[in-house]
Amino acid sequence: MVSITVMVLAALILVSFYAHDRAVFQSFVCEIAAVGSNYATESERTSAINSAKAQVSASRFLGSSNLTGSAQAGEAEVTASWGAVYPVPGFAAEYLAGGELAISTSWTSQIMDPTDTIRLIRGAGKLITGGDD
Protein backbone atom coordinates (compact mmCIF):
# COMPACT_ATOMS: atom_id res chain seq x y z
CA MET A 1 0.00 0.00 0.00
CA VAL A 2 2.81 2.39 0.86
CA SER A 3 4.65 1.71 -2.40
CA ILE A 4 1.54 2.52 -4.46
CA THR A 5 1.07 5.73 -2.49
CA VAL A 6 4.67 6.78 -3.11
CA MET A 7 4.35 6.08 -6.86
CA VAL A 8 1.10 8.02 -7.09
CA LEU A 9 2.64 10.98 -5.22
CA ALA A 10 5.73 10.90 -7.47
CA ALA A 11 3.53 10.83 -10.57
CA LEU A 12 1.46 13.71 -9.21
CA ILE A 13 4.61 15.78 -8.60
CA LEU A 14 5.89 15.07 -12.13
CA VAL A 15 2.54 16.04 -13.66
CA SER A 16 2.53 19.23 -11.56
CA PHE A 17 6.03 20.13 -12.80
CA TYR A 18 4.94 19.50 -16.40
CA ALA A 19 1.82 21.66 -15.96
CA HIS A 20 3.95 24.39 -14.40
CA ASP A 21 6.37 24.40 -17.32
CA ARG A 22 3.51 24.52 -19.86
CA ALA A 23 1.97 27.49 -18.02
CA VAL A 24 5.30 29.33 -17.89
CA PHE A 25 5.83 28.74 -21.62
CA GLN A 26 2.37 30.08 -22.42
CA SER A 27 3.03 33.11 -20.22
CA PHE A 28 6.32 33.86 -21.98
CA VAL A 29 4.83 33.50 -25.45
CA CYS A 30 1.86 35.75 -24.65
CA GLU A 31 4.12 38.35 -23.06
CA ILE A 32 6.54 38.39 -26.01
CA ALA A 33 3.70 38.80 -28.51
CA ALA A 34 2.01 41.52 -26.43
CA VAL A 35 5.25 43.45 -25.90
CA GLY A 36 5.93 43.37 -29.62
CA SER A 37 2.51 44.71 -30.53
CA ASN A 38 2.77 47.81 -28.31
CA TYR A 39 5.19 49.82 -30.45
CA ALA A 40 4.58 51.92 -33.54
CA THR A 41 7.65 51.23 -35.66
CA GLU A 42 8.99 47.87 -36.73
CA SER A 43 12.45 48.58 -35.28
CA GLU A 44 10.92 49.37 -31.87
CA ARG A 45 8.86 46.15 -32.05
CA THR A 46 11.92 44.08 -32.94
CA SER A 47 13.93 45.63 -30.12
CA ALA A 48 11.14 44.97 -27.59
CA ILE A 49 10.75 41.37 -28.78
CA ASN A 50 14.50 40.71 -28.50
CA SER A 51 14.54 42.20 -25.00
CA ALA A 52 11.62 40.00 -23.91
CA LYS A 53 13.19 36.90 -25.51
CA ALA A 54 16.39 37.53 -23.56
CA GLN A 55 14.45 37.17 -20.30
CA VAL A 56 13.42 33.58 -21.11
CA SER A 57 15.83 31.44 -19.14
CA ALA A 58 16.03 27.76 -18.29
CA SER A 59 16.12 28.54 -14.56
CA ARG A 60 12.38 29.38 -14.60
CA PHE A 61 11.44 25.84 -15.61
CA LEU A 62 11.20 22.77 -13.40
CA GLY A 63 12.50 20.15 -15.78
CA SER A 64 12.18 21.25 -19.38
CA SER A 65 15.27 21.29 -21.57
CA ASN A 66 16.22 22.10 -25.18
CA LEU A 67 14.45 25.47 -25.18
CA THR A 68 13.76 26.77 -28.67
CA GLY A 69 11.78 29.81 -29.68
CA SER A 70 11.14 32.47 -32.23
CA ALA A 71 9.20 35.68 -32.60
CA GLN A 72 8.44 37.68 -35.73
CA ALA A 73 7.03 41.16 -36.04
CA GLY A 74 5.13 41.79 -39.25
CA GLU A 75 3.13 44.75 -40.49
CA ALA A 76 -0.17 43.63 -38.94
CA GLU A 77 0.70 41.11 -36.23
CA VAL A 78 3.37 39.70 -33.96
CA THR A 79 3.75 35.93 -33.73
CA ALA A 80 5.73 34.15 -31.03
CA SER A 81 6.28 30.43 -30.60
CA TRP A 82 8.31 28.46 -28.11
CA GLY A 83 9.02 24.83 -27.38
CA ALA A 84 10.97 22.45 -25.17
CA VAL A 85 11.26 18.83 -24.15
CA TYR A 86 10.14 17.57 -20.74
CA PRO A 87 11.80 14.28 -19.69
CA VAL A 88 9.56 11.61 -18.17
CA PRO A 89 11.34 8.90 -16.16
CA GLY A 90 10.30 5.29 -15.93
CA PHE A 91 9.98 2.19 -18.04
CA ALA A 92 6.33 2.73 -19.01
CA ALA A 93 6.99 6.34 -20.05
CA GLU A 94 9.97 5.24 -22.13
CA TYR A 95 7.80 2.67 -23.89
CA LEU A 96 4.71 4.87 -24.39
CA ALA A 97 6.10 8.37 -24.92
CA GLY A 98 9.75 7.80 -25.79
CA GLY A 99 10.80 9.08 -22.38
CA GLU A 100 9.91 12.70 -23.07
CA LEU A 101 6.98 14.97 -23.70
CA ALA A 102 7.10 17.89 -26.11
CA ILE A 103 5.93 21.29 -24.97
CA SER A 104 5.10 23.77 -27.70
CA THR A 105 2.96 26.85 -27.71
CA SER A 106 2.41 29.90 -29.90
CA TRP A 107 0.54 33.18 -29.75
CA THR A 108 -0.36 35.88 -32.25
CA SER A 109 -1.14 39.46 -31.30
CA GLN A 110 -2.50 42.04 -33.72
CA ILE A 111 -0.75 45.38 -33.94
CA MET A 112 -3.23 48.11 -33.18
CA ASP A 113 -2.69 51.78 -33.93
CA PRO A 114 -4.27 53.68 -31.02
CA THR A 115 -4.14 57.05 -32.79
CA ASP A 116 -6.43 55.89 -35.59
CA THR A 117 -8.86 54.39 -33.07
CA ILE A 118 -8.97 57.63 -31.06
CA ARG A 119 -9.57 59.65 -34.23
CA LEU A 120 -12.43 57.36 -35.24
CA ILE A 121 -14.05 57.64 -31.79
CA ARG A 122 -13.73 61.43 -31.75
CA GLY A 123 -15.10 61.66 -35.29
CA ALA A 124 -18.08 59.50 -34.37
CA GLY A 125 -18.65 61.65 -31.30
CA LYS A 126 -18.68 64.80 -33.44
CA LEU A 127 -21.16 63.24 -35.83
CA ILE A 128 -23.45 62.19 -32.99
CA THR A 129 -23.35 65.45 -31.05
CA GLY A 130 -22.97 67.74 -34.03
CA GLY A 131 -20.26 69.70 -32.22
CA ASP A 132 -16.64 70.55 -32.79
CA ASP A 133 -15.40 69.24 -29.42
PDB file of C-alpha atoms in Angstrom:
ATOM      1  CA  MET A   1       0.000   0.000   0.000  1.00  0.00           C
ATOM      2  CA  VAL A   2       2.813   2.393   0.860  1.00  0.00           C
ATOM      3  CA  SER A   3       4.654   1.706  -2.405  1.00  0.00           C
ATOM      4  CA  ILE A   4       1.536   2.523  -4.455  1.00  0.00           C
ATOM      5  CA  THR A   5       1.068   5.734  -2.491  1.00  0.00           C
ATOM      6  CA  VAL A   6       4.671   6.775  -3.110  1.00  0.00           C
ATOM      7  CA  MET A   7       4.354   6.075  -6.857  1.00  0.00           C
ATOM      8  CA  VAL A   8       1.097   8.016  -7.089  1.00  0.00           C
ATOM      9  CA  LEU A   9       2.636  10.980  -5.223  1.00  0.00           C
ATOM     10  CA  ALA A  10       5.726  10.900  -7.466  1.00  0.00           C
ATOM     11  CA  ALA A  11       3.526  10.833 -10.570  1.00  0.00           C
ATOM     12  CA  LEU A  12       1.458  13.714  -9.206  1.00  0.00           C
ATOM     13  CA  ILE A  13       4.608  15.776  -8.600  1.00  0.00           C
ATOM     14  CA  LEU A  14       5.888  15.066 -12.131  1.00  0.00           C
ATOM     15  CA  VAL A  15       2.542  16.044 -13.660  1.00  0.00           C
ATOM     16  CA  SER A  16       2.531  19.228 -11.563  1.00  0.00           C
ATOM     17  CA  PHE A  17       6.027  20.133 -12.798  1.00  0.00           C
ATOM     18  CA  TYR A  18       4.938  19.498 -16.402  1.00  0.00           C
ATOM     19  CA  ALA A  19       1.816  21.660 -15.963  1.00  0.00           C
ATOM     20  CA  HIS A  20       3.947  24.394 -14.395  1.00  0.00           C
ATOM     21  CA  ASP A  21       6.366  24.402 -17.319  1.00  0.00           C
ATOM     22  CA  ARG A  22       3.511  24.522 -19.860  1.00  0.00           C
ATOM     23  CA  ALA A  23       1.973  27.492 -18.020  1.00  0.00           C
ATOM     24  CA  VAL A  24       5.302  29.335 -17.887  1.00  0.00           C
ATOM     25  CA  PHE A  25       5.829  28.737 -21.618  1.00  0.00           C
ATOM     26  CA  GLN A  26       2.370  30.082 -22.424  1.00  0.00           C
ATOM     27  CA  SER A  27       3.026  33.110 -20.222  1.00  0.00           C
ATOM     28  CA  PHE A  28       6.322  33.856 -21.976  1.00  0.00           C
ATOM     29  CA  VAL A  29       4.834  33.498 -25.445  1.00  0.00           C
ATOM     30  CA  CYS A  30       1.859  35.748 -24.652  1.00  0.00           C
ATOM     31  CA  GLU A  31       4.125  38.351 -23.062  1.00  0.00           C
ATOM     32  CA  ILE A  32       6.535  38.395 -26.006  1.00  0.00           C
ATOM     33  CA  ALA A  33       3.698  38.804 -28.512  1.00  0.00           C
ATOM     34  CA  ALA A  34       2.011  41.517 -26.427  1.00  0.00           C
ATOM     35  CA  VAL A  35       5.245  43.455 -25.900  1.00  0.00           C
ATOM     36  CA  GLY A  36       5.934  43.373 -29.623  1.00  0.00           C
ATOM     37  CA  SER A  37       2.505  44.714 -30.527  1.00  0.00           C
ATOM     38  CA  ASN A  38       2.772  47.811 -28.315  1.00  0.00           C
ATOM     39  CA  TYR A  39       5.189  49.825 -30.449  1.00  0.00           C
ATOM     40  CA  ALA A  40       4.580  51.924 -33.536  1.00  0.00           C
ATOM     41  CA  THR A  41       7.655  51.231 -35.656  1.00  0.00           C
ATOM     42  CA  GLU A  42       8.993  47.869 -36.728  1.00  0.00           C
ATOM     43  CA  SER A  43      12.447  48.581 -35.279  1.00  0.00           C
ATOM     44  CA  GLU A  44      10.917  49.368 -31.866  1.00  0.00           C
ATOM     45  CA  ARG A  45       8.857  46.154 -32.048  1.00  0.00           C
ATOM     46  CA  THR A  46      11.920  44.081 -32.938  1.00  0.00           C
ATOM     47  CA  SER A  47      13.932  45.632 -30.118  1.00  0.00           C
ATOM     48  CA  ALA A  48      11.144  44.972 -27.586  1.00  0.00           C
ATOM     49  CA  ILE A  49      10.753  41.373 -28.782  1.00  0.00           C
ATOM     50  CA  ASN A  50      14.499  40.715 -28.496  1.00  0.00           C
ATOM     51  CA  SER A  51      14.539  42.201 -24.999  1.00  0.00           C
ATOM     52  CA  ALA A  52      11.616  40.000 -23.915  1.00  0.00           C
ATOM     53  CA  LYS A  53      13.186  36.904 -25.511  1.00  0.00           C
ATOM     54  CA  ALA A  54      16.394  37.531 -23.559  1.00  0.00           C
ATOM     55  CA  GLN A  55      14.452  37.174 -20.305  1.00  0.00           C
ATOM     56  CA  VAL A  56      13.422  33.584 -21.112  1.00  0.00           C
ATOM     57  CA  SER A  57      15.832  31.441 -19.137  1.00  0.00           C
ATOM     58  CA  ALA A  58      16.026  27.760 -18.292  1.00  0.00           C
ATOM     59  CA  SER A  59      16.125  28.543 -14.562  1.00  0.00           C
ATOM     60  CA  ARG A  60      12.383  29.377 -14.599  1.00  0.00           C
ATOM     61  CA  PHE A  61      11.435  25.838 -15.614  1.00  0.00           C
ATOM     62  CA  LEU A  62      11.199  22.770 -13.402  1.00  0.00           C
ATOM     63  CA  GLY A  63      12.500  20.146 -15.783  1.00  0.00           C
ATOM     64  CA  SER A  64      12.183  21.254 -19.383  1.00  0.00           C
ATOM     65  CA  SER A  65      15.267  21.287 -21.573  1.00  0.00           C
ATOM     66  CA  ASN A  66      16.216  22.096 -25.181  1.00  0.00           C
ATOM     67  CA  LEU A  67      14.448  25.472 -25.179  1.00  0.00           C
ATOM     68  CA  THR A  68      13.762  26.771 -28.671  1.00  0.00           C
ATOM     69  CA  GLY A  69      11.782  29.808 -29.681  1.00  0.00           C
ATOM     70  CA  SER A  70      11.140  32.470 -32.233  1.00  0.00           C
ATOM     71  CA  ALA A  71       9.197  35.678 -32.599  1.00  0.00           C
ATOM     72  CA  GLN A  72       8.442  37.678 -35.726  1.00  0.00           C
ATOM     73  CA  ALA A  73       7.031  41.162 -36.042  1.00  0.00           C
ATOM     74  CA  GLY A  74       5.135  41.787 -39.248  1.00  0.00           C
ATOM     75  CA  GLU A  75       3.133  44.750 -40.490  1.00  0.00           C
ATOM     76  CA  ALA A  76      -0.174  43.634 -38.942  1.00  0.00           C
ATOM     77  CA  GLU A  77       0.702  41.115 -36.227  1.00  0.00           C
ATOM     78  CA  VAL A  78       3.374  39.705 -33.959  1.00  0.00           C
ATOM     79  CA  THR A  79       3.749  35.930 -33.732  1.00  0.00           C
ATOM     80  CA  ALA A  80       5.734  34.153 -31.033  1.00  0.00           C
ATOM     81  CA  SER A  81       6.277  30.434 -30.599  1.00  0.00           C
ATOM     82  CA  TRP A  82       8.311  28.458 -28.108  1.00  0.00           C
ATOM     83  CA  GLY A  83       9.018  24.832 -27.378  1.00  0.00           C
ATOM     84  CA  ALA A  84      10.968  22.452 -25.173  1.00  0.00           C
ATOM     85  CA  VAL A  85      11.265  18.832 -24.153  1.00  0.00           C
ATOM     86  CA  TYR A  86      10.144  17.565 -20.740  1.00  0.00           C
ATOM     87  CA  PRO A  87      11.799  14.281 -19.689  1.00  0.00           C
ATOM     88  CA  VAL A  88       9.564  11.611 -18.171  1.00  0.00           C
ATOM     89  CA  PRO A  89      11.339   8.902 -16.163  1.00  0.00           C
ATOM     90  CA  GLY A  90      10.304   5.288 -15.929  1.00  0.00           C
ATOM     91  CA  PHE A  91       9.980   2.194 -18.045  1.00  0.00           C
ATOM     92  CA  ALA A  92       6.332   2.735 -19.007  1.00  0.00           C
ATOM     93  CA  ALA A  93       6.985   6.341 -20.054  1.00  0.00           C
ATOM     94  CA  GLU A  94       9.967   5.237 -22.129  1.00  0.00           C
ATOM     95  CA  TYR A  95       7.802   2.673 -23.888  1.00  0.00           C
ATOM     96  CA  LEU A  96       4.709   4.866 -24.389  1.00  0.00           C
ATOM     97  CA  ALA A  97       6.101   8.374 -24.919  1.00  0.00           C
ATOM     98  CA  GLY A  98       9.745   7.805 -25.788  1.00  0.00           C
ATOM     99  CA  GLY A  99      10.804   9.076 -22.376  1.00  0.00           C
ATOM    100  CA  GLU A 100       9.913  12.703 -23.068  1.00  0.00           C
ATOM    101  CA  LEU A 101       6.976  14.971 -23.700  1.00  0.00           C
ATOM    102  CA  ALA A 102       7.104  17.885 -26.106  1.00  0.00           C
ATOM    103  CA  ILE A 103       5.930  21.292 -24.969  1.00  0.00           C
ATOM    104  CA  SER A 104       5.100  23.769 -27.698  1.00  0.00           C
ATOM    105  CA  THR A 105       2.962  26.854 -27.713  1.00  0.00           C
ATOM    106  CA  SER A 106       2.413  29.899 -29.896  1.00  0.00           C
ATOM    107  CA  TRP A 107       0.541  33.178 -29.753  1.00  0.00           C
ATOM    108  CA  THR A 108      -0.355  35.881 -32.248  1.00  0.00           C
ATOM    109  CA  SER A 109      -1.137  39.461 -31.300  1.00  0.00           C
ATOM    110  CA  GLN A 110      -2.498  42.043 -33.718  1.00  0.00           C
ATOM    111  CA  ILE A 111      -0.749  45.375 -33.944  1.00  0.00           C
ATOM    112  CA  MET A 112      -3.234  48.113 -33.180  1.00  0.00           C
ATOM    113  CA  ASP A 113      -2.694  51.777 -33.929  1.00  0.00           C
ATOM    114  CA  PRO A 114      -4.267  53.684 -31.022  1.00  0.00           C
ATOM    115  CA  THR A 115      -4.142  57.054 -32.787  1.00  0.00           C
ATOM    116  CA  ASP A 116      -6.432  55.890 -35.592  1.00  0.00           C
ATOM    117  CA  THR A 117      -8.861  54.389 -33.074  1.00  0.00           C
ATOM    118  CA  ILE A 118      -8.971  57.628 -31.060  1.00  0.00           C
ATOM    119  CA  ARG A 119      -9.571  59.654 -34.234  1.00  0.00           C
ATOM    120  CA  LEU A 120     -12.432  57.359 -35.237  1.00  0.00           C
ATOM    121  CA  ILE A 121     -14.046  57.638 -31.792  1.00  0.00           C
ATOM    122  CA  ARG A 122     -13.733  61.429 -31.753  1.00  0.00           C
ATOM    123  CA  GLY A 123     -15.097  61.656 -35.291  1.00  0.00           C
ATOM    124  CA  ALA A 124     -18.077  59.498 -34.368  1.00  0.00           C
ATOM    125  CA  GLY A 125     -18.650  61.648 -31.301  1.00  0.00           C
ATOM    126  CA  LYS A 126     -18.684  64.799 -33.436  1.00  0.00           C
ATOM    127  CA  LEU A 127     -21.161  63.236 -35.827  1.00  0.00           C
ATOM    128  CA  ILE A 128     -23.454  62.185 -32.995  1.00  0.00           C
ATOM    129  CA  THR A 129     -23.351  65.449 -31.046  1.00  0.00           C
ATOM    130  CA  GLY A 130     -22.972  67.744 -34.032  1.00  0.00           C
ATOM    131  CA  GLY A 131     -20.263  69.696 -32.218  1.00  0.00           C
ATOM    132  CA  ASP A 132     -16.639  70.548 -32.792  1.00  0.00           C
ATOM    133  CA  ASP A 133     -15.400  69.238 -29.416  1.00  0.00           C
TER     134      ASP A 133
END
